[in-house]
mmCIF file of N, CA, C and O in Angstrom:
data_model
loop_
_atom_site.group_PDB
_atom_site.id
_atom_site.type_symbol
_atom_site.label_atom_id
_atom_site.label_comp_id
_atom_site.label_asym_id
_atom_site.label_seq_id
_atom_site.Cartn_x
_atom_site.Cartn_y
_atom_site.Cartn_z
ATOM 1 N N MET A 26 80.552 105.668 120.032
ATOM 2 C CA MET A 26 79.989 106.996 120.112
ATOM 3 C C MET A 26 81.131 108.010 120.249
ATOM 4 O O MET A 26 82.077 107.801 120.983
ATOM 5 N N VAL A 27 81.030 109.096 119.543
ATOM 6 C CA VAL A 27 82.047 110.149 119.569
ATOM 7 C C VAL A 27 81.895 110.973 120.843
ATOM 8 O O VAL A 27 80.814 111.485 121.129
ATOM 9 N N ASN A 28 82.962 111.088 121.601
ATOM 10 C CA ASN A 28 82.966 111.861 122.839
ATOM 11 C C ASN A 28 84.023 112.954 122.871
ATOM 12 O O ASN A 28 83.862 113.936 123.570
ATOM 13 N N LEU A 29 85.114 112.743 122.141
ATOM 14 C CA LEU A 29 86.249 113.654 122.205
ATOM 15 C C LEU A 29 86.687 114.064 120.809
ATOM 16 O O LEU A 29 86.447 113.350 119.835
ATOM 17 N N GLY A 30 87.361 115.204 120.740
ATOM 18 C CA GLY A 30 87.895 115.669 119.473
ATOM 19 C C GLY A 30 89.265 116.273 119.653
ATOM 20 O O GLY A 30 89.751 116.449 120.780
ATOM 21 N N LEU A 31 89.846 116.579 118.528
ATOM 22 C CA LEU A 31 91.149 117.227 118.498
ATOM 23 C C LEU A 31 91.122 118.179 117.317
ATOM 24 O O LEU A 31 90.691 117.807 116.224
ATOM 25 N N GLN A 32 91.520 119.417 117.553
ATOM 26 C CA GLN A 32 91.574 120.420 116.492
ATOM 27 C C GLN A 32 92.996 120.954 116.417
ATOM 28 O O GLN A 32 93.565 121.349 117.435
ATOM 29 N N VAL A 33 93.546 120.957 115.206
ATOM 30 C CA VAL A 33 94.911 121.428 114.996
ATOM 31 C C VAL A 33 94.871 122.489 113.903
ATOM 32 O O VAL A 33 94.498 122.208 112.771
ATOM 33 N N ARG A 34 95.242 123.700 114.268
ATOM 34 C CA ARG A 34 95.255 124.823 113.319
ATOM 35 C C ARG A 34 96.682 125.004 112.815
ATOM 36 O O ARG A 34 97.627 125.088 113.605
ATOM 37 N N LEU A 35 96.818 125.092 111.484
ATOM 38 C CA LEU A 35 98.126 125.173 110.845
ATOM 39 C C LEU A 35 98.191 126.398 109.945
ATOM 40 O O LEU A 35 97.285 126.608 109.130
ATOM 41 N N GLU A 36 99.235 127.182 110.092
ATOM 42 C CA GLU A 36 99.442 128.348 109.229
ATOM 43 C C GLU A 36 100.683 128.111 108.371
ATOM 44 O O GLU A 36 101.784 127.918 108.888
ATOM 45 N N ALA A 37 100.479 128.102 107.051
ATOM 46 C CA ALA A 37 101.578 127.829 106.120
ATOM 47 C C ALA A 37 102.512 129.022 106.003
ATOM 48 O O ALA A 37 102.081 130.180 106.054
ATOM 49 N N LYS A 38 103.792 128.731 105.813
ATOM 50 C CA LYS A 38 104.751 129.776 105.480
ATOM 51 C C LYS A 38 104.386 130.342 104.109
ATOM 52 O O LYS A 38 103.872 129.618 103.255
ATOM 53 N N PRO A 39 104.671 131.626 103.870
ATOM 54 C CA PRO A 39 104.440 132.181 102.536
ATOM 55 C C PRO A 39 105.154 131.344 101.474
ATOM 56 O O PRO A 39 106.325 130.988 101.637
ATOM 57 N N GLY A 40 104.425 130.982 100.437
ATOM 58 C CA GLY A 40 104.982 130.173 99.364
ATOM 59 C C GLY A 40 104.930 128.673 99.611
ATOM 60 O O GLY A 40 105.267 127.889 98.734
ATOM 61 N N LYS A 41 104.496 128.247 100.799
ATOM 62 C CA LYS A 41 104.431 126.821 101.142
ATOM 63 C C LYS A 41 102.987 126.317 101.265
ATOM 64 O O LYS A 41 102.755 125.195 101.700
ATOM 65 N N GLU A 42 102.033 127.136 100.859
ATOM 66 C CA GLU A 42 100.626 126.777 100.999
ATOM 67 C C GLU A 42 100.282 125.488 100.238
ATOM 68 O O GLU A 42 99.605 124.604 100.773
ATOM 69 N N LYS A 43 100.713 125.393 99.008
ATOM 70 C CA LYS A 43 100.394 124.227 98.182
ATOM 71 C C LYS A 43 101.033 122.964 98.750
ATOM 72 O O LYS A 43 100.412 121.906 98.784
ATOM 73 N N GLU A 44 102.271 123.079 99.216
ATOM 74 C CA GLU A 44 102.956 121.925 99.794
ATOM 75 C C GLU A 44 102.251 121.431 101.053
ATOM 76 O O GLU A 44 102.110 120.227 101.256
ATOM 77 N N LEU A 45 101.791 122.371 101.892
ATOM 78 C CA LEU A 45 101.070 121.975 103.099
ATOM 79 C C LEU A 45 99.748 121.313 102.732
ATOM 80 O O LEU A 45 99.373 120.294 103.309
ATOM 81 N N GLU A 46 99.057 121.872 101.760
ATOM 82 C CA GLU A 46 97.792 121.272 101.305
ATOM 83 C C GLU A 46 98.032 119.848 100.792
ATOM 84 O O GLU A 46 97.291 118.914 101.141
ATOM 85 N N GLU A 47 99.049 119.652 99.997
ATOM 86 C CA GLU A 47 99.370 118.316 99.469
ATOM 87 C C GLU A 47 99.761 117.354 100.594
ATOM 88 O O GLU A 47 99.381 116.181 100.585
ATOM 89 N N PHE A 48 100.512 117.865 101.561
ATOM 90 C CA PHE A 48 100.883 117.047 102.715
ATOM 91 C C PHE A 48 99.634 116.556 103.439
ATOM 92 O O PHE A 48 99.514 115.371 103.774
ATOM 93 N N LEU A 49 98.686 117.467 103.690
ATOM 94 C CA LEU A 49 97.472 117.088 104.412
ATOM 95 C C LEU A 49 96.655 116.061 103.632
ATOM 96 O O LEU A 49 96.162 115.085 104.204
ATOM 97 N N ARG A 50 96.520 116.255 102.343
ATOM 98 C CA ARG A 50 95.800 115.279 101.510
ATOM 99 C C ARG A 50 96.456 113.901 101.596
ATOM 100 O O ARG A 50 95.778 112.874 101.631
ATOM 101 N N ALA A 51 97.768 113.871 101.648
ATOM 102 C CA ALA A 51 98.510 112.616 101.681
ATOM 103 C C ALA A 51 98.365 111.866 103.012
ATOM 104 O O ALA A 51 98.740 110.685 103.099
ATOM 105 N N GLN A 52 97.827 112.514 104.041
ATOM 106 C CA GLN A 52 97.680 111.874 105.349
ATOM 107 C C GLN A 52 96.421 111.020 105.458
ATOM 108 O O GLN A 52 96.275 110.240 106.404
ATOM 109 N N LEU A 53 95.500 111.135 104.511
ATOM 110 C CA LEU A 53 94.241 110.384 104.597
ATOM 111 C C LEU A 53 94.452 108.880 104.763
ATOM 112 O O LEU A 53 93.798 108.270 105.620
ATOM 113 N N PRO A 54 95.324 108.235 104.011
ATOM 114 C CA PRO A 54 95.506 106.793 104.221
ATOM 115 C C PRO A 54 95.916 106.432 105.650
ATOM 116 O O PRO A 54 95.508 105.387 106.177
ATOM 117 N N TYR A 55 96.686 107.291 106.290
ATOM 118 C CA TYR A 55 97.088 107.032 107.678
ATOM 119 C C TYR A 55 95.889 107.153 108.614
ATOM 120 O O TYR A 55 95.723 106.347 109.524
ATOM 121 N N ALA A 56 95.057 108.163 108.385
ATOM 122 C CA ALA A 56 93.844 108.317 109.202
ATOM 123 C C ALA A 56 92.916 107.121 109.014
ATOM 124 O O ALA A 56 92.332 106.622 109.981
ATOM 125 N N LEU A 57 92.785 106.652 107.784
ATOM 126 C CA LEU A 57 91.946 105.481 107.510
ATOM 127 C C LEU A 57 92.466 104.240 108.220
ATOM 128 O O LEU A 57 91.693 103.337 108.561
ATOM 129 N N GLY A 58 93.754 104.190 108.479
ATOM 130 C CA GLY A 58 94.365 103.061 109.164
ATOM 131 C C GLY A 58 94.299 103.130 110.675
ATOM 132 O O GLY A 58 94.828 102.240 111.351
ATOM 133 N N GLU A 59 93.668 104.154 111.220
ATOM 134 C CA GLU A 59 93.541 104.302 112.670
ATOM 135 C C GLU A 59 92.122 103.938 113.088
ATOM 136 O O GLU A 59 91.201 104.751 112.979
ATOM 137 N N PRO A 60 91.901 102.729 113.578
ATOM 138 C CA PRO A 60 90.533 102.320 113.920
ATOM 139 C C PRO A 60 89.885 103.154 115.020
ATOM 140 O O PRO A 60 88.656 103.279 115.051
ATOM 141 N N ALA A 61 90.665 103.759 115.896
ATOM 142 C CA ALA A 61 90.095 104.558 116.983
ATOM 143 C C ALA A 61 89.781 105.990 116.565
ATOM 144 O O ALA A 61 89.168 106.730 117.326
ATOM 145 N N THR A 62 90.191 106.376 115.352
ATOM 146 C CA THR A 62 89.843 107.696 114.831
ATOM 147 C C THR A 62 88.522 107.554 114.090
ATOM 148 O O THR A 62 88.477 107.016 112.982
ATOM 149 N N ILE A 63 87.440 108.027 114.697
ATOM 150 C CA ILE A 63 86.097 107.859 114.154
ATOM 151 C C ILE A 63 85.875 108.767 112.947
ATOM 152 O O ILE A 63 85.251 108.376 111.970
ATOM 153 N N ALA A 64 86.381 109.978 113.019
ATOM 154 C CA ALA A 64 86.254 110.932 111.911
ATOM 155 C C ALA A 64 87.547 111.728 111.831
ATOM 156 O O ALA A 64 88.174 112.022 112.855
ATOM 157 N N TRP A 65 87.941 112.069 110.611
ATOM 158 C CA TRP A 65 89.164 112.844 110.385
ATOM 159 C C TRP A 65 88.917 113.775 109.215
ATOM 160 O O TRP A 65 88.430 113.345 108.163
ATOM 161 N N PHE A 66 89.204 115.045 109.408
ATOM 162 C CA PHE A 66 89.022 116.049 108.366
ATOM 163 C C PHE A 66 90.280 116.898 108.257
ATOM 164 O O PHE A 66 90.823 117.323 109.269
ATOM 165 N N ALA A 67 90.716 117.172 107.040
ATOM 166 C CA ALA A 67 91.735 118.178 106.760
ATOM 167 C C ALA A 67 91.014 119.260 105.973
ATOM 168 O O ALA A 67 90.402 118.975 104.938
ATOM 169 N N VAL A 68 91.062 120.500 106.455
ATOM 170 C CA VAL A 68 90.244 121.589 105.923
ATOM 171 C C VAL A 68 91.128 122.784 105.599
ATOM 172 O O VAL A 68 92.052 123.107 106.347
ATOM 173 N N LYS A 69 90.809 123.460 104.512
ATOM 174 C CA LYS A 69 91.481 124.714 104.160
ATOM 175 C C LYS A 69 90.549 125.855 104.552
ATOM 176 O O LYS A 69 89.445 125.974 104.036
ATOM 177 N N LEU A 70 90.998 126.706 105.489
ATOM 178 C CA LEU A 70 90.181 127.822 105.954
ATOM 179 C C LEU A 70 90.316 129.048 105.055
ATOM 180 O O LEU A 70 89.354 129.762 104.817
ATOM 181 N N ASN A 71 91.536 129.314 104.608
ATOM 182 C CA ASN A 71 91.806 130.402 103.673
ATOM 183 C C ASN A 71 93.119 130.078 102.967
ATOM 184 O O ASN A 71 93.608 128.961 103.073
ATOM 185 N N ASP A 72 93.693 131.025 102.259
ATOM 186 C CA ASP A 72 94.871 130.740 101.442
ATOM 187 C C ASP A 72 96.031 130.114 102.204
ATOM 188 O O ASP A 72 96.763 129.295 101.659
ATOM 189 N N ASN A 73 96.218 130.488 103.469
ATOM 190 C CA ASN A 73 97.385 129.974 104.199
ATOM 191 C C ASN A 73 97.052 129.307 105.531
ATOM 192 O O ASN A 73 97.957 128.917 106.259
ATOM 193 N N THR A 74 95.782 129.138 105.838
ATOM 194 C CA THR A 74 95.394 128.557 107.120
ATOM 195 C C THR A 74 94.609 127.264 106.893
ATOM 196 O O THR A 74 93.649 127.239 106.127
ATOM 197 N N PHE A 75 95.051 126.221 107.589
ATOM 198 C CA PHE A 75 94.461 124.897 107.451
ATOM 199 C C PHE A 75 94.078 124.381 108.831
ATOM 200 O O PHE A 75 94.573 124.859 109.853
ATOM 201 N N LEU A 76 93.199 123.394 108.846
ATOM 202 C CA LEU A 76 92.714 122.836 110.100
ATOM 203 C C LEU A 76 92.586 121.327 109.950
ATOM 204 O O LEU A 76 92.131 120.842 108.908
ATOM 205 N N ILE A 77 93.003 120.612 110.978
ATOM 206 C CA ILE A 77 92.726 119.183 111.070
ATOM 207 C C ILE A 77 91.758 119.007 112.229
ATOM 208 O O ILE A 77 91.971 119.559 113.310
ATOM 209 N N PHE A 78 90.680 118.256 111.985
ATOM 210 C CA PHE A 78 89.736 117.923 113.050
ATOM 211 C C PHE A 78 89.577 116.416 113.084
ATOM 212 O O PHE A 78 89.390 115.781 112.048
ATOM 213 N N ASP A 79 89.671 115.850 114.275
ATOM 214 C CA ASP A 79 89.533 114.406 114.479
ATOM 215 C C ASP A 79 88.511 114.174 115.578
ATOM 216 O O ASP A 79 88.358 114.999 116.469
ATOM 217 N N ALA A 80 87.860 113.004 115.537
ATOM 218 C CA ALA A 80 86.899 112.636 116.578
ATOM 219 C C ALA A 80 87.184 111.219 117.059
ATOM 220 O O ALA A 80 87.569 110.345 116.272
ATOM 221 N N PHE A 81 86.953 111.005 118.364
ATOM 222 C CA PHE A 81 87.306 109.745 119.018
ATOM 223 C C PHE A 81 86.244 109.362 120.029
ATOM 224 O O PHE A 81 85.534 110.219 120.556
ATOM 225 N N GLU A 82 86.187 108.067 120.343
ATOM 226 C CA GLU A 82 85.275 107.588 121.376
ATOM 227 C C GLU A 82 85.809 107.844 122.775
ATOM 228 O O GLU A 82 85.046 108.063 123.704
ATOM 229 N N ASN A 83 87.136 107.778 122.910
ATOM 230 C CA ASN A 83 87.714 107.854 124.257
ATOM 231 C C ASN A 83 89.126 108.432 124.195
ATOM 232 O O ASN A 83 89.682 108.644 123.117
ATOM 233 N N GLU A 84 89.681 108.655 125.376
ATOM 234 C CA GLU A 84 91.008 109.267 125.482
ATOM 235 C C GLU A 84 92.105 108.366 124.922
ATOM 236 O O GLU A 84 93.081 108.851 124.350
ATOM 237 N N SER A 85 91.960 107.061 125.069
ATOM 238 C CA SER A 85 92.998 106.171 124.535
ATOM 239 C C SER A 85 93.056 106.262 123.009
ATOM 240 O O SER A 85 94.142 106.206 122.426
ATOM 241 N N GLY A 86 91.902 106.438 122.351
ATOM 242 C CA GLY A 86 91.884 106.631 120.907
ATOM 243 C C GLY A 86 92.535 107.940 120.504
ATOM 244 O O GLY A 86 93.296 108.000 119.530
ATOM 245 N N ARG A 87 92.237 108.991 121.256
ATOM 246 C CA ARG A 87 92.849 110.293 120.964
ATOM 247 C C ARG A 87 94.352 110.243 121.178
ATOM 248 O O ARG A 87 95.126 110.736 120.358
ATOM 249 N N LYS A 88 94.780 109.591 122.256
ATOM 250 C CA LYS A 88 96.213 109.481 122.529
ATOM 251 C C LYS A 88 96.917 108.668 121.437
ATOM 252 O O LYS A 88 98.019 109.021 121.012
ATOM 253 N N ALA A 89 96.286 107.602 120.973
ATOM 254 C CA ALA A 89 96.880 106.789 119.903
ATOM 255 C C ALA A 89 97.076 107.636 118.649
ATOM 256 O O ALA A 89 98.097 107.510 117.961
ATOM 257 N N HIS A 90 96.130 108.518 118.361
ATOM 258 C CA HIS A 90 96.258 109.386 117.198
ATOM 259 C C HIS A 90 97.385 110.406 117.403
ATOM 260 O O HIS A 90 98.195 110.614 116.505
ATOM 261 N N ILE A 91 97.431 111.006 118.568
ATOM 262 C CA ILE A 91 98.479 111.990 118.867
ATOM 263 C C ILE A 91 99.867 111.352 118.772
ATOM 264 O O ILE A 91 100.824 111.987 118.340
ATOM 265 N N ASP A 92 99.957 110.091 119.142
ATOM 266 C CA ASP A 92 101.232 109.371 119.099
ATOM 267 C C ASP A 92 101.460 108.669 117.758
ATOM 268 O O ASP A 92 102.452 107.954 117.604
ATOM 269 N N GLY A 93 100.573 108.882 116.780
ATOM 270 C CA GLY A 93 100.603 108.129 115.540
ATOM 271 C C GLY A 93 101.377 108.762 114.400
ATOM 272 O O GLY A 93 102.106 109.754 114.557
ATOM 273 N N ALA A 94 101.173 108.181 113.226
ATOM 274 C CA ALA A 94 101.944 108.522 112.028
ATOM 275 C C ALA A 94 101.707 109.945 111.540
ATOM 276 O O ALA A 94 102.636 110.610 111.079
ATOM 277 N N ILE A 95 100.478 110.439 111.616
ATOM 278 C CA ILE A 95 100.188 111.785 111.102
ATOM 279 C C ILE A 95 100.909 112.836 111.926
ATOM 280 O O ILE A 95 101.540 113.743 111.384
ATOM 281 N N ALA A 96 100.817 112.711 113.244
ATOM 282 C CA ALA A 96 101.505 113.673 114.117
ATOM 283 C C ALA A 96 103.016 113.609 113.915
ATOM 284 O O ALA A 96 103.692 114.646 113.879
ATOM 285 N N ALA A 97 103.544 112.404 113.757
ATOM 286 C CA ALA A 97 104.990 112.253 113.532
ATOM 287 C C ALA A 97 105.398 112.907 112.217
ATOM 288 O O ALA A 97 106.409 113.621 112.155
ATOM 289 N N ALA A 98 104.608 112.682 111.169
ATOM 290 C CA ALA A 98 104.923 113.278 109.869
ATOM 291 C C ALA A 98 104.832 114.798 109.933
ATOM 292 O O ALA A 98 105.672 115.502 109.367
ATOM 293 N N LEU A 99 103.832 115.306 110.635
ATOM 294 C CA LEU A 99 103.696 116.757 110.780
ATOM 295 C C LEU A 99 104.902 117.334 111.512
ATOM 296 O O LEU A 99 105.429 118.382 111.127
ATOM 297 N N GLY A 100 105.354 116.641 112.525
ATOM 298 C CA GLY A 100 106.541 117.083 113.246
ATOM 299 C C GLY A 100 107.772 117.163 112.353
ATOM 300 O O GLY A 100 108.609 118.048 112.516
ATOM 301 N N GLU A 101 107.861 116.256 111.393
ATOM 302 C CA GLU A 101 109.007 116.239 110.482
ATOM 303 C C GLU A 101 108.992 117.392 109.480
ATOM 304 O O GLU A 101 110.048 117.843 109.047
ATOM 305 N N VAL A 102 107.804 117.859 109.093
ATOM 306 C CA VAL A 102 107.723 118.909 108.064
ATOM 307 C C VAL A 102 107.362 120.278 108.629
ATOM 308 O O VAL A 102 107.335 121.259 107.893
ATOM 309 N N ALA A 103 107.095 120.355 109.917
ATOM 310 C CA ALA A 103 106.621 121.609 110.511
ATOM 311 C C ALA A 103 107.550 122.782 110.226
ATOM 312 O O ALA A 103 107.098 123.849 109.798
ATOM 313 N N SER A 104 108.834 122.621 110.434
ATOM 314 C CA SER A 104 109.752 123.743 110.229
ATOM 315 C C SER A 104 109.851 124.138 108.755
ATOM 316 O O SER A 104 110.146 125.288 108.442
ATOM 317 N N GLN A 105 109.588 123.224 107.876
ATOM 318 C CA GLN A 105 109.652 123.486 106.442
ATOM 319 C C GLN A 105 108.386 124.192 105.927
ATOM 320 O O GLN A 105 108.469 125.085 105.088
ATOM 321 N N PHE A 106 107.206 123.793 106.430
ATOM 322 C CA PHE A 106 105.938 124.259 105.879
ATOM 323 C C PHE A 106 105.198 125.290 106.732
ATOM 324 O O PHE A 106 104.388 126.047 106.214
ATOM 325 N N LEU A 107 105.431 125.306 108.053
ATOM 326 C CA LEU A 107 104.597 126.117 108.949
ATOM 327 C C LEU A 107 105.256 127.430 109.349
ATOM 328 O O LEU A 107 106.445 127.475 109.667
ATOM 329 N N ALA A 108 104.449 128.488 109.357
ATOM 330 C CA ALA A 108 104.916 129.809 109.754
ATOM 331 C C ALA A 108 105.109 129.906 111.266
ATOM 332 O O ALA A 108 105.918 130.699 111.742
ATOM 333 N N LYS A 109 104.352 129.094 112.005
ATOM 334 C CA LYS A 109 104.458 129.061 113.467
ATOM 335 C C LYS A 109 104.014 127.680 113.934
ATOM 336 O O LYS A 109 103.414 126.926 113.161
ATOM 337 N N PRO A 110 104.283 127.335 115.182
ATOM 338 C CA PRO A 110 103.893 126.008 115.663
ATOM 339 C C PRO A 110 102.376 125.793 115.546
ATOM 340 O O PRO A 110 101.592 126.744 115.653
ATOM 341 N N PRO A 111 101.962 124.544 115.336
ATOM 342 C CA PRO A 111 100.525 124.260 115.270
ATOM 343 C C PRO A 111 99.836 124.627 116.582
ATOM 344 O O PRO A 111 100.429 124.512 117.655
ATOM 345 N N VAL A 112 98.591 125.050 116.477
ATOM 346 C CA VAL A 112 97.763 125.292 117.657
ATOM 347 C C VAL A 112 96.905 124.045 117.837
ATOM 348 O O VAL A 112 96.061 123.745 116.991
ATOM 349 N N ILE A 113 97.149 123.309 118.921
ATOM 350 C CA ILE A 113 96.483 122.033 119.164
ATOM 351 C C ILE A 113 95.522 122.194 120.331
ATOM 352 O O ILE A 113 95.925 122.630 121.411
ATOM 353 N N GLU A 114 94.257 121.840 120.082
ATOM 354 C CA GLU A 114 93.230 121.963 121.120
ATOM 355 C C GLU A 114 92.506 120.636 121.284
ATOM 356 O O GLU A 114 92.044 120.051 120.302
ATOM 357 N N LYS A 115 92.410 120.182 122.531
ATOM 358 C CA LYS A 115 91.608 119.002 122.846
ATOM 359 C C LYS A 115 90.180 119.459 123.086
ATOM 360 O O LYS A 115 89.952 120.444 123.794
ATOM 361 N N LEU A 116 89.223 118.749 122.499
ATOM 362 C CA LEU A 116 87.817 119.142 122.554
ATOM 363 C C LEU A 116 86.967 118.047 123.179
ATOM 364 O O LEU A 116 87.279 116.871 123.071
ATOM 365 N N THR A 117 85.855 118.451 123.784
ATOM 366 C CA THR A 117 84.810 117.530 124.216
ATOM 367 C C THR A 117 83.648 117.691 123.246
ATOM 368 O O THR A 117 83.167 118.812 123.034
ATOM 369 N N VAL A 118 83.205 116.607 122.655
ATOM 370 C CA VAL A 118 82.108 116.648 121.688
ATOM 371 C C VAL A 118 80.790 116.643 122.452
ATOM 372 O O VAL A 118 80.530 115.743 123.252
ATOM 373 N N LEU A 119 79.964 117.644 122.214
ATOM 374 C CA LEU A 119 78.660 117.749 122.875
ATOM 375 C C LEU A 119 77.578 116.971 122.137
ATOM 376 O O LEU A 119 76.688 116.385 122.758
ATOM 377 N N ALA A 120 77.630 116.976 120.820
ATOM 378 C CA ALA A 120 76.675 116.231 120.003
ATOM 379 C C ALA A 120 77.324 116.002 118.647
ATOM 380 O O ALA A 120 78.172 116.780 118.217
ATOM 381 N N ALA A 121 76.930 114.917 117.989
ATOM 382 C CA ALA A 121 77.522 114.595 116.697
ATOM 383 C C ALA A 121 76.507 113.903 115.812
ATOM 384 O O ALA A 121 75.656 113.154 116.294
ATOM 385 N N LYS A 122 76.607 114.146 114.526
ATOM 386 C CA LYS A 122 75.819 113.424 113.534
ATOM 387 C C LYS A 122 76.798 112.757 112.584
ATOM 388 O O LYS A 122 77.489 113.419 111.820
ATOM 389 N N LEU A 123 76.886 111.467 112.690
ATOM 390 C CA LEU A 123 77.714 110.644 111.824
ATOM 391 C C LEU A 123 76.829 109.496 111.351
ATOM 392 O O LEU A 123 75.779 109.234 111.947
ATOM 393 N N PRO A 124 77.213 108.791 110.307
ATOM 394 C CA PRO A 124 76.407 107.632 109.913
ATOM 395 C C PRO A 124 76.179 106.703 111.101
ATOM 396 O O PRO A 124 77.115 106.377 111.833
ATOM 397 N N GLY A 125 74.934 106.355 111.350
ATOM 398 C CA GLY A 125 74.594 105.497 112.481
ATOM 399 C C GLY A 125 74.659 106.198 113.813
ATOM 400 O O GLY A 125 74.727 105.572 114.861
ATOM 401 N N SER A 126 74.627 107.544 113.818
ATOM 402 C CA SER A 126 74.809 108.324 115.045
ATOM 403 C C SER A 126 73.668 109.307 115.215
ATOM 404 O O SER A 126 72.589 109.126 114.693
ATOM 405 N N GLY A 127 73.943 110.381 115.943
ATOM 406 C CA GLY A 127 72.982 111.426 116.178
ATOM 407 C C GLY A 127 72.499 111.491 117.606
ATOM 408 O O GLY A 127 71.462 112.040 117.905
ATOM 409 N N GLU A 128 73.275 110.919 118.512
ATOM 410 C CA GLU A 128 72.922 110.894 119.927
ATOM 411 C C GLU A 128 73.843 111.797 120.726
ATOM 412 O O GLU A 128 74.899 112.188 120.267
ATOM 413 N N VAL A 129 73.441 112.058 121.955
ATOM 414 C CA VAL A 129 74.291 112.805 122.870
ATOM 415 C C VAL A 129 75.414 111.870 123.315
ATOM 416 O O VAL A 129 75.180 110.711 123.650
ATOM 417 N N PRO A 130 76.676 112.337 123.305
ATOM 418 C CA PRO A 130 77.802 111.479 123.699
ATOM 419 C C PRO A 130 77.628 110.885 125.100
ATOM 420 O O PRO A 130 76.993 111.476 125.977
ATOM 421 N N ASP A 131 78.209 109.702 125.295
ATOM 422 C CA ASP A 131 78.129 108.984 126.584
ATOM 423 C C ASP A 131 78.548 109.853 127.747
ATOM 424 O O ASP A 131 77.973 109.781 128.829
ATOM 425 N N SER A 132 79.586 110.662 127.548
ATOM 426 C CA SER A 132 80.138 111.439 128.649
ATOM 427 C C SER A 132 79.177 112.525 129.134
ATOM 428 O O SER A 132 79.360 113.077 130.195
ATOM 429 N N LEU A 133 78.141 112.832 128.347
ATOM 430 C CA LEU A 133 77.212 113.894 128.715
ATOM 431 C C LEU A 133 75.794 113.401 128.936
ATOM 432 O O LEU A 133 74.956 114.143 129.407
ATOM 433 N N GLY A 134 75.510 112.174 128.552
ATOM 434 C CA GLY A 134 74.135 111.654 128.586
ATOM 435 C C GLY A 134 73.688 111.168 129.922
ATOM 436 O O GLY A 134 74.186 111.117 130.944
#
């Protein structure tokens, strides 16, 4: 059951929008390889603003993701692609609809 989330807001440097978009698309195989990451989304909000949203069952899953390959890769390209440091927010999931889901998270039920 999904209980926690992580939201990362990314603002591309002028002229680096396409590179950041391609970088985010390329991270999907790494997200698929993280069994504790229940859901992972890379989203384009506007021409230069992107968002990563992840969902987890517990804190150990979220920590594994934060310590994982995607975060490491982002750290390596941040100065090249980002206009400012990422805005990282830890979230508590109140309700979720995923395949086989649709219940109130354990932490709130």
